[in-house]
Amino acid sequence: NAGVTQTPKFQVLKTGQSMTLQCAQDMNHNSMYWYRQDPGMGLRLIYYSASEGTTDKGEVPNGYNVSRLNKREFSLRLESAAPSQTSVYFCATGPRDRGIYEQFFGPGTRLTVL
Amino acid sequence: GEDVEQSLFLSVREGDSSVINCTYTDSSSTYLYWYKQEPGAGLQLLTYIFSNMDMKQDQRLTVLLNKKDKHLSLRIADTQTGDSAIYFCAESPASGGSYIPTFGRGTSLIVHP
């Protein structure tokens, strides 16, 4: 089992270019998340999907769109990249239950916008 | 809403104990987590504790919870160079509200020989 996979691992964009970050999970979890990690800022939630067919905004959604393609896949799109979107992006999954709520993270995509 | 605070850096010598601290604000029953992020990798759950517990021990890891002060600590005994990583404290409510964990900013642990 691969767990949570993300593609690409690295990407360099020019300001104004668009791209889609891909995330796939084989853990059969209902919920999926996109976070960005910046030095000294910790993890900030961009968007999440509680279940297939639903998406909701997190703390920092501006400049991003998401698609929950099916239960396995959750993509993050930057329509017009800006230097402020230079960051490391993590996809995570988790079962949508109360109680102990462990999240499983992918290895990350390191994005630089010039 | 919840707020989770942690110091940003900790440096220890190999073989010593490390203590990483965290404070949180949620007053309801909650789960509290410690995640580890190794260089170039995603986060991985190390351990967790429910807010009605005082302590949890798992091999070299000891989690202490002071409910009155809303203070959580992670103690790593006999710290090794392989423990060098960023450690994130997180909390999620046990009932009501959003189940999505709130993360602290992470503490970078540097272990030197």
mmCIF file of C-alpha atoms in Angstrom:
data_model
loop_
_atom_site.group_PDB
_atom_site.id
_atom_site.type_symbol
_atom_site.label_atom_id
_atom_site.label_comp_id
_atom_site.label_asym_id
_atom_site.label_seq_id
_atom_site.Cartn_x
_atom_site.Cartn_y
_atom_site.Cartn_z
ATOM 1 C CA ASN A 1 0.000 0.000 0.000
ATOM 2 C CA ALA A 2 1.377 3.378 -1.025
ATOM 3 C CA GLY A 3 -0.654 5.357 1.554
ATOM 4 C CA VAL A 4 -0.822 8.965 0.353
ATOM 5 C CA THR A 5 1.009 9.944 -2.827
ATOM 6 C CA GLN A 6 1.567 13.404 -4.270
ATOM 7 C CA THR A 7 2.778 14.548 -7.657
ATOM 8 C CA PRO A 8 4.907 16.333 -8.578
ATOM 9 C CA LYS A 9 7.556 16.372 -5.837
ATOM 10 C CA PHE A 10 9.074 19.659 -7.045
ATOM 11 C CA GLN A 11 7.820 22.408 -9.333
ATOM 12 C CA VAL A 12 9.033 25.835 -10.421
ATOM 13 C CA LEU A 13 6.488 28.202 -11.948
ATOM 14 C CA LYS A 14 6.580 31.725 -13.283
ATOM 15 C CA THR A 15 4.147 34.280 -11.941
ATOM 16 C CA GLY A 16 0.787 33.895 -13.675
ATOM 17 C CA GLN A 17 1.237 30.277 -14.722
ATOM 18 C CA SER A 18 -1.245 27.642 -13.636
ATOM 19 C CA MET A 19 -0.763 24.127 -12.354
ATOM 20 C CA THR A 20 -2.540 21.296 -10.584
ATOM 21 C CA LEU A 21 -1.130 19.368 -7.655
ATOM 22 C CA GLN A 22 -2.315 15.788 -7.516
ATOM 23 C CA CYS A 23 -3.013 13.672 -4.434
ATOM 24 C CA ALA A 24 -4.161 10.068 -4.248
ATOM 25 C CA GLN A 25 -4.784 7.728 -1.319
ATOM 26 C CA ASP A 26 -5.346 4.004 -1.070
ATOM 27 C CA MET A 27 -6.394 4.034 2.599
ATOM 28 C CA ASN A 28 -10.150 4.191 1.899
ATOM 29 C CA HIS A 29 -10.504 7.328 4.026
ATOM 30 C CA ASN A 30 -13.450 9.643 3.562
ATOM 31 C CA SER A 31 -11.722 12.920 4.337
ATOM 32 C CA MET A 32 -8.881 14.577 2.444
ATOM 33 C CA TYR A 33 -7.041 17.848 3.063
ATOM 34 C CA TRP A 34 -4.630 20.284 1.489
ATOM 35 C CA TYR A 35 -2.195 22.188 3.718
ATOM 36 C CA ARG A 36 0.615 24.575 3.029
ATOM 37 C CA GLN A 37 3.700 24.784 5.219
ATOM 38 C CA ASP A 38 5.775 27.945 5.455
ATOM 39 C CA PRO A 39 8.777 28.535 7.748
ATOM 40 C CA GLY A 40 7.651 29.630 11.210
ATOM 41 C CA MET A 41 3.978 29.403 10.210
ATOM 42 C CA GLY A 42 3.348 25.726 10.750
ATOM 43 C CA LEU A 43 0.599 24.043 8.765
ATOM 44 C CA ARG A 44 -2.292 26.062 7.399
ATOM 45 C CA LEU A 45 -5.372 24.391 5.961
ATOM 46 C CA ILE A 46 -6.225 25.484 2.428
ATOM 47 C CA TYR A 47 -9.228 23.294 1.554
ATOM 48 C CA TYR A 48 -10.670 20.029 2.713
ATOM 49 C CA SER A 49 -13.152 17.442 1.557
ATOM 50 C CA ALA A 50 -15.112 15.675 4.274
ATOM 51 C CA SER A 51 -16.403 13.084 1.838
ATOM 52 C CA GLU A 52 -16.610 12.389 -1.865
ATOM 53 C CA GLY A 53 -18.606 15.141 -3.570
ATOM 54 C CA THR A 54 -18.023 17.836 -0.948
ATOM 55 C CA THR A 55 -15.330 20.468 -0.512
ATOM 56 C CA ASP A 56 -14.947 23.298 1.991
ATOM 57 C CA LYS A 57 -12.630 26.233 2.507
ATOM 58 C CA GLY A 58 -10.003 26.166 5.192
ATOM 59 C CA GLU A 59 -7.969 28.971 6.714
ATOM 60 C CA VAL A 60 -6.195 30.206 3.548
ATOM 61 C CA PRO A 61 -8.261 29.337 0.414
ATOM 62 C CA ASN A 62 -7.643 32.462 -1.684
ATOM 63 C CA GLY A 63 -5.871 31.761 -4.956
ATOM 64 C CA TYR A 64 -6.669 28.039 -4.905
ATOM 65 C CA ASN A 65 -9.364 25.691 -6.160
ATOM 66 C CA VAL A 66 -9.870 22.016 -5.448
ATOM 67 C CA SER A 67 -11.576 19.016 -6.992
ATOM 68 C CA ARG A 68 -12.533 15.823 -5.220
ATOM 69 C CA LEU A 69 -12.433 13.620 -8.279
ATOM 70 C CA ASN A 70 -13.470 10.436 -6.477
ATOM 71 C CA LYS A 71 -12.880 8.879 -3.073
ATOM 72 C CA ARG A 72 -9.183 8.333 -3.837
ATOM 73 C CA GLU A 73 -8.171 11.613 -5.474
ATOM 74 C CA PHE A 74 -8.149 15.238 -4.361
ATOM 75 C CA SER A 75 -6.424 17.853 -6.528
ATOM 76 C CA LEU A 76 -5.354 21.431 -5.787
ATOM 77 C CA ARG A 77 -5.221 23.988 -8.596
ATOM 78 C CA LEU A 78 -3.404 27.284 -8.764
ATOM 79 C CA GLU A 79 -5.033 29.263 -11.593
ATOM 80 C CA SER A 80 -2.559 32.155 -11.636
ATOM 81 C CA ALA A 81 0.455 31.487 -9.456
ATOM 82 C CA ALA A 82 1.941 34.271 -7.321
ATOM 83 C CA PRO A 83 5.274 34.403 -5.437
ATOM 84 C CA SER A 84 3.295 34.347 -2.162
ATOM 85 C CA GLN A 85 2.250 30.805 -3.081
ATOM 86 C CA THR A 86 5.830 29.569 -2.852
ATOM 87 C CA SER A 87 5.520 26.894 -0.196
ATOM 88 C CA VAL A 88 5.514 23.198 0.566
ATOM 89 C CA TYR A 89 2.104 21.663 -0.023
ATOM 90 C CA PHE A 90 0.914 18.597 1.853
ATOM 91 C CA CYS A 91 -2.050 16.418 1.161
ATOM 92 C CA ALA A 92 -3.482 14.449 4.087
ATOM 93 C CA THR A 93 -6.271 11.958 4.662
ATOM 94 C CA GLY A 94 -8.168 10.721 7.662
ATOM 95 C CA PRO A 95 -11.224 8.702 8.637
ATOM 96 C CA ARG A 96 -14.243 10.911 9.252
ATOM 97 C CA ASP A 97 -14.998 9.763 12.753
ATOM 98 C CA ARG A 98 -15.062 11.366 16.171
ATOM 99 C CA GLY A 99 -12.502 10.436 18.700
ATOM 100 C CA ILE A 100 -8.857 9.914 17.944
ATOM 101 C CA TYR A 101 -8.330 11.605 14.633
ATOM 102 C CA GLU A 102 -5.051 10.562 13.074
ATOM 103 C CA GLN A 103 -4.175 12.218 9.802
ATOM 104 C CA PHE A 104 -1.899 10.569 7.257
ATOM 105 C CA PHE A 105 0.300 12.865 5.220
ATOM 106 C CA GLY A 106 1.846 12.632 1.795
ATOM 107 C CA PRO A 107 5.531 13.483 1.198
ATOM 108 C CA GLY A 108 4.781 17.005 -0.018
ATOM 109 C CA THR A 109 5.186 19.097 -3.165
ATOM 110 C CA ARG A 110 7.801 21.836 -3.045
ATOM 111 C CA LEU A 111 6.587 24.730 -5.195
ATOM 112 C CA THR A 112 8.573 27.832 -6.118
ATOM 113 C CA VAL A 113 6.904 30.720 -7.936
ATOM 114 C CA LEU A 114 9.316 33.172 -9.525
ATOM 115 C CA GLY B 1 -11.595 28.755 18.194
ATOM 116 C CA GLU B 2 -8.627 26.664 19.140
ATOM 117 C CA ASP B 3 -5.132 28.075 19.300
ATOM 118 C CA VAL B 4 -2.001 25.983 19.749
ATOM 119 C CA GLU B 5 1.328 27.558 20.691
ATOM 120 C CA GLN B 6 4.823 26.074 20.805
ATOM 121 C CA SER B 7 8.356 27.378 20.937
ATOM 122 C CA LEU B 8 10.158 27.252 17.586
ATOM 123 C CA PHE B 9 13.543 25.732 18.450
ATOM 124 C CA LEU B 10 15.171 23.328 20.897
ATOM 125 C CA SER B 11 18.785 22.175 20.907
ATOM 126 C CA VAL B 12 19.984 19.231 23.011
ATOM 127 C CA ARG B 13 23.024 17.014 23.296
ATOM 128 C CA GLU B 14 22.818 13.385 22.233
ATOM 129 C CA GLY B 15 21.889 11.188 25.182
ATOM 130 C CA ASP B 16 20.133 13.958 27.111
ATOM 131 C CA SER B 17 16.366 14.228 27.513
ATOM 132 C CA SER B 18 14.401 16.625 25.333
ATOM 133 C CA VAL B 19 11.244 18.346 26.495
ATOM 134 C CA ILE B 20 9.034 20.035 23.916
ATOM 135 C CA ASN B 21 6.214 22.201 25.237
ATOM 136 C CA CYS B 22 2.841 23.234 23.887
ATOM 137 C CA THR B 23 -0.128 25.240 25.146
ATOM 138 C CA TYR B 24 -3.671 25.051 23.829
ATOM 139 C CA THR B 25 -6.856 27.002 24.415
ATOM 140 C CA ASP B 26 -9.799 24.667 23.743
ATOM 141 C CA SER B 27 -11.680 24.221 26.995
ATOM 142 C CA SER B 28 -13.839 21.255 25.912
ATOM 143 C CA SER B 29 -12.817 17.623 25.937
ATOM 144 C CA THR B 30 -10.204 17.248 23.305
ATOM 145 C CA TYR B 31 -7.589 14.985 21.809
ATOM 146 C CA LEU B 32 -4.020 16.252 21.802
ATOM 147 C CA TYR B 33 -1.444 14.925 19.375
ATOM 148 C CA TRP B 34 2.270 14.991 18.743
ATOM 149 C CA TYR B 35 3.387 14.639 15.131
ATOM 150 C CA LYS B 36 6.978 14.302 13.878
ATOM 151 C CA GLN B 37 8.224 15.659 10.566
ATOM 152 C CA GLU B 38 11.596 14.423 9.382
ATOM 153 C CA PRO B 39 13.524 16.482 6.808
ATOM 154 C CA GLY B 40 11.899 16.354 3.381
ATOM 155 C CA ALA B 41 8.952 14.260 4.544
ATOM 156 C CA GLY B 42 5.343 14.628 5.621
ATOM 157 C CA LEU B 43 4.078 14.532 9.193
ATOM 158 C CA GLN B 44 3.665 11.261 11.042
ATOM 159 C CA LEU B 45 1.675 10.721 14.236
ATOM 160 C CA LEU B 46 3.941 9.911 17.198
ATOM 161 C CA THR B 47 1.450 9.702 20.029
ATOM 162 C CA TYR B 48 -1.763 11.219 21.344
ATOM 163 C CA ILE B 49 -3.533 11.774 24.656
ATOM 164 C CA PHE B 50 -7.127 12.452 25.611
ATOM 165 C CA SER B 51 -7.753 15.500 27.757
ATOM 166 C CA ASN B 52 -8.988 13.453 30.741
ATOM 167 C CA MET B 53 -5.558 11.806 31.087
ATOM 168 C CA ASP B 54 -2.506 13.140 32.915
ATOM 169 C CA MET B 55 0.256 11.119 31.356
ATOM 170 C CA LYS B 56 0.982 8.624 28.628
ATOM 171 C CA GLN B 57 4.216 6.709 28.139
ATOM 172 C CA ASP B 58 5.364 4.871 25.039
ATOM 173 C CA GLN B 59 8.952 3.585 25.093
ATOM 174 C CA ARG B 60 11.200 6.690 25.073
ATOM 175 C CA LEU B 61 8.272 9.074 24.762
ATOM 176 C CA THR B 62 6.357 10.532 27.724
ATOM 177 C CA VAL B 63 3.441 12.907 27.258
ATOM 178 C CA LEU B 64 2.411 15.016 30.249
ATOM 179 C CA LEU B 65 -0.808 17.026 30.361
ATOM 180 C CA ASN B 66 -1.559 19.826 32.810
ATOM 181 C CA LYS B 67 -5.270 20.409 32.258
ATOM 182 C CA LYS B 68 -5.476 23.398 34.580
ATOM 183 C CA ASP B 69 -2.801 25.307 32.663
ATOM 184 C CA LYS B 70 -3.709 23.712 29.296
ATOM 185 C CA HIS B 71 -0.055 22.743 28.923
ATOM 186 C CA LEU B 72 1.161 19.680 27.044
ATOM 187 C CA SER B 73 4.722 18.396 26.934
ATOM 188 C CA LEU B 74 6.571 15.694 25.025
ATOM 189 C CA ARG B 75 9.627 14.250 26.699
ATOM 190 C CA ILE B 76 12.059 12.183 24.641
ATOM 191 C CA ALA B 77 14.454 10.167 26.791
ATOM 192 C CA ASP B 78 18.009 9.395 25.607
ATOM 193 C CA THR B 79 17.659 11.676 22.598
ATOM 194 C CA GLN B 80 19.414 10.434 19.465
ATOM 195 C CA THR B 81 20.507 12.222 16.293
ATOM 196 C CA GLY B 82 17.681 10.415 14.511
ATOM 197 C CA ASP B 83 15.238 12.352 16.688
ATOM 198 C CA SER B 84 16.241 15.589 14.942
ATOM 199 C CA ALA B 85 13.024 16.751 13.303
ATOM 200 C CA ILE B 86 10.165 19.219 13.615
ATOM 201 C CA TYR B 87 7.604 18.257 16.246
ATOM 202 C CA PHE B 88 4.044 19.515 15.909
ATOM 203 C CA CYS B 89 1.493 19.713 18.660
ATOM 204 C CA ALA B 90 -2.143 19.521 17.506
ATOM 205 C CA GLU B 91 -5.587 19.313 19.046
ATOM 206 C CA SER B 92 -9.032 18.304 17.870
ATOM 207 C CA PRO B 93 -12.307 18.402 19.800
ATOM 208 C CA ALA B 94 -13.697 15.082 20.975
ATOM 209 C CA SER B 95 -17.252 16.219 20.276
ATOM 210 C CA GLY B 96 -19.008 19.149 18.673
ATOM 211 C CA GLY B 97 -17.429 21.707 16.380
ATOM 212 C CA SER B 98 -14.904 20.814 13.735
ATOM 213 C CA TYR B 99 -13.049 17.536 14.038
ATOM 214 C CA ILE B 100 -10.155 18.879 11.979
ATOM 215 C CA PRO B 101 -6.979 19.162 14.074
ATOM 216 C CA THR B 102 -5.457 22.580 14.724
ATOM 217 C CA PHE B 103 -1.667 22.494 14.501
ATOM 218 C CA GLY B 104 0.952 24.539 16.297
ATOM 219 C CA ARG B 105 3.824 26.102 14.351
ATOM 220 C CA GLY B 106 6.185 23.256 15.120
ATOM 221 C CA THR B 107 9.335 22.969 17.265
ATOM 222 C CA SER B 108 12.592 22.217 15.467
ATOM 223 C CA LEU B 109 14.611 19.795 17.592
ATOM 224 C CA ILE B 110 18.335 19.793 16.881
ATOM 225 C CA VAL B 111 20.374 17.004 18.435
ATOM 226 C CA HIS B 112 24.131 17.502 18.436
ATOM 227 C CA PRO B 113 26.842 15.003 19.390
#
